[in-house]
């Protein structure tokens, strides 16, 4: 066991001494070791909890992105299908409609994320 010297303010020392007496501990060092051990376990549990929360949030975001991507693809395919079914022989007009649709989609995404979309 390693030995170290630790200094406490008078207020903290009094709290530690009161705690030692309440817990019927033989020495103040025993109480300090117990508190340090407890603190280390709480810190470790907190880190694990944060990792789990990060993983849960990442899963939620991934699910949202997946659903959004599916919706986007379905919408785009439906729009292309509908434009192709317009009864016209003017292919330039159809291409112009699809380009305009694409521009609006890019502008919408740009507004959502606040950055340029390629």
JSON list of N, CA and C in Angstrom, two decimals, residues 5-7 17 45 65 73-74 78 83 87 118:
[
{"chain": "A", "resi": 5, "resn": "UNK", "atom": "N", "xyz": [0.61, 12.04, 1.75]},
{"chain": "A", "resi": 5, "resn": "UNK", "atom": "CA", "xyz": [0.16, 13.06, 2.70]},
{"chain": "A", "resi": 5, "resn": "UNK", "atom": "C", "xyz": [-0.89, 13.92, 2.02]},
{"chain": "A", "resi": 6, "resn": "UNK", "atom": "N", "xyz": [-1.99, 14.12, 2.71]},
{"chain": "A", "resi": 6, "resn": "UNK", "atom": "CA", "xyz": [-3.08, 14.93, 2.17]},
{"chain": "A", "resi": 6, "resn": "UNK", "atom": "C", "xyz": [-3.47, 15.95, 3.21]},
{"chain": "A", "resi": 7, "resn": "UNK", "atom": "N", "xyz": [-3.68, 17.18, 2.76]},
{"chain": "A", "resi": 7, "resn": "UNK", "atom": "CA", "xyz": [-4.13, 18.25, 3.66]},
{"chain": "A", "resi": 7, "resn": "UNK", "atom": "C", "xyz": [-5.57, 18.59, 3.33]},
{"chain": "A", "resi": 17, "resn": "UNK", "atom": "N", "xyz": [-14.09, 13.92, 10.22]},
{"chain": "A", "resi": 17, "resn": "UNK", "atom": "CA", "xyz": [-14.01, 13.42, 11.60]},
{"chain": "A", "resi": 17, "resn": "UNK", "atom": "C", "xyz": [-15.40, 13.05, 12.12]},
{"chain": "A", "resi": 45, "resn": "UNK", "atom": "N", "xyz": [-18.72, 4.47, -13.07]},
{"chain": "A", "resi": 45, "resn": "UNK", "atom": "CA", "xyz": [-20.11, 4.22, -13.45]},
{"chain": "A", "resi": 45, "resn": "UNK", "atom": "C", "xyz": [-20.64, 5.37, -14.31]},
{"chain": "A", "resi": 65, "resn": "UNK", "atom": "N", "xyz": [-32.05, 9.26, -39.56]},
{"chain": "A", "resi": 65, "resn": "UNK", "atom": "CA", "xyz": [-31.44, 9.48, -40.87]},
{"chain": "A", "resi": 65, "resn": "UNK", "atom": "C", "xyz": [-31.86, 8.41, -41.87]},
{"chain": "A", "resi": 73, "resn": "UNK", "atom": "N", "xyz": [-35.76, 9.06, -50.88]},
{"chain": "A", "resi": 73, "resn": "UNK", "atom": "CA", "xyz": [-35.64, 8.23, -52.08]},
{"chain": "A", "resi": 73, "resn": "UNK", "atom": "C", "xyz": [-37.02, 7.91, -52.66]},
{"chain": "A", "resi": 74, "resn": "UNK", "atom": "N", "xyz": [-37.99, 7.57, -51.80]},
{"chain": "A", "resi": 74, "resn": "UNK", "atom": "CA", "xyz": [-39.34, 7.29, -52.29]},
{"chain": "A", "resi": 74, "resn": "UNK", "atom": "C", "xyz": [-39.94, 8.52, -52.97]},
{"chain": "A", "resi": 78, "resn": "UNK", "atom": "N", "xyz": [-40.88, 8.76, -56.87]},
{"chain": "A", "resi": 78, "resn": "UNK", "atom": "CA", "xyz": [-42.26, 9.05, -57.22]},
{"chain": "A", "resi": 78, "resn": "UNK", "atom": "C", "xyz": [-42.35, 10.29, -58.11]},
{"chain": "A", "resi": 83, "resn": "UNK", "atom": "N", "xyz": [-43.34, 12.72, -63.34]},
{"chain": "A", "resi": 83, "resn": "UNK", "atom": "CA", "xyz": [-42.90, 13.63, -64.41]},
{"chain": "A", "resi": 83, "resn": "UNK", "atom": "C", "xyz": [-42.80, 12.87, -65.73]},
{"chain": "A", "resi": 87, "resn": "UNK", "atom": "N", "xyz": [-48.19, 13.62, -70.09]},
{"chain": "A", "resi": 87, "resn": "UNK", "atom": "CA", "xyz": [-48.38, 13.42, -71.53]},
{"chain": "A", "resi": 87, "resn": "UNK", "atom": "C", "xyz": [-47.85, 14.62, -72.34]},
{"chain": "A", "resi": 118, "resn": "UNK", "atom": "N", "xyz": [-24.10, 19.71, -51.81]},
{"chain": "A", "resi": 118, "resn": "UNK", "atom": "CA", "xyz": [-23.58, 19.38, -53.16]},
{"chain": "A", "resi": 118, "resn": "UNK", "atom": "C", "xyz": [-24.48, 18.38, -53.82]}
]
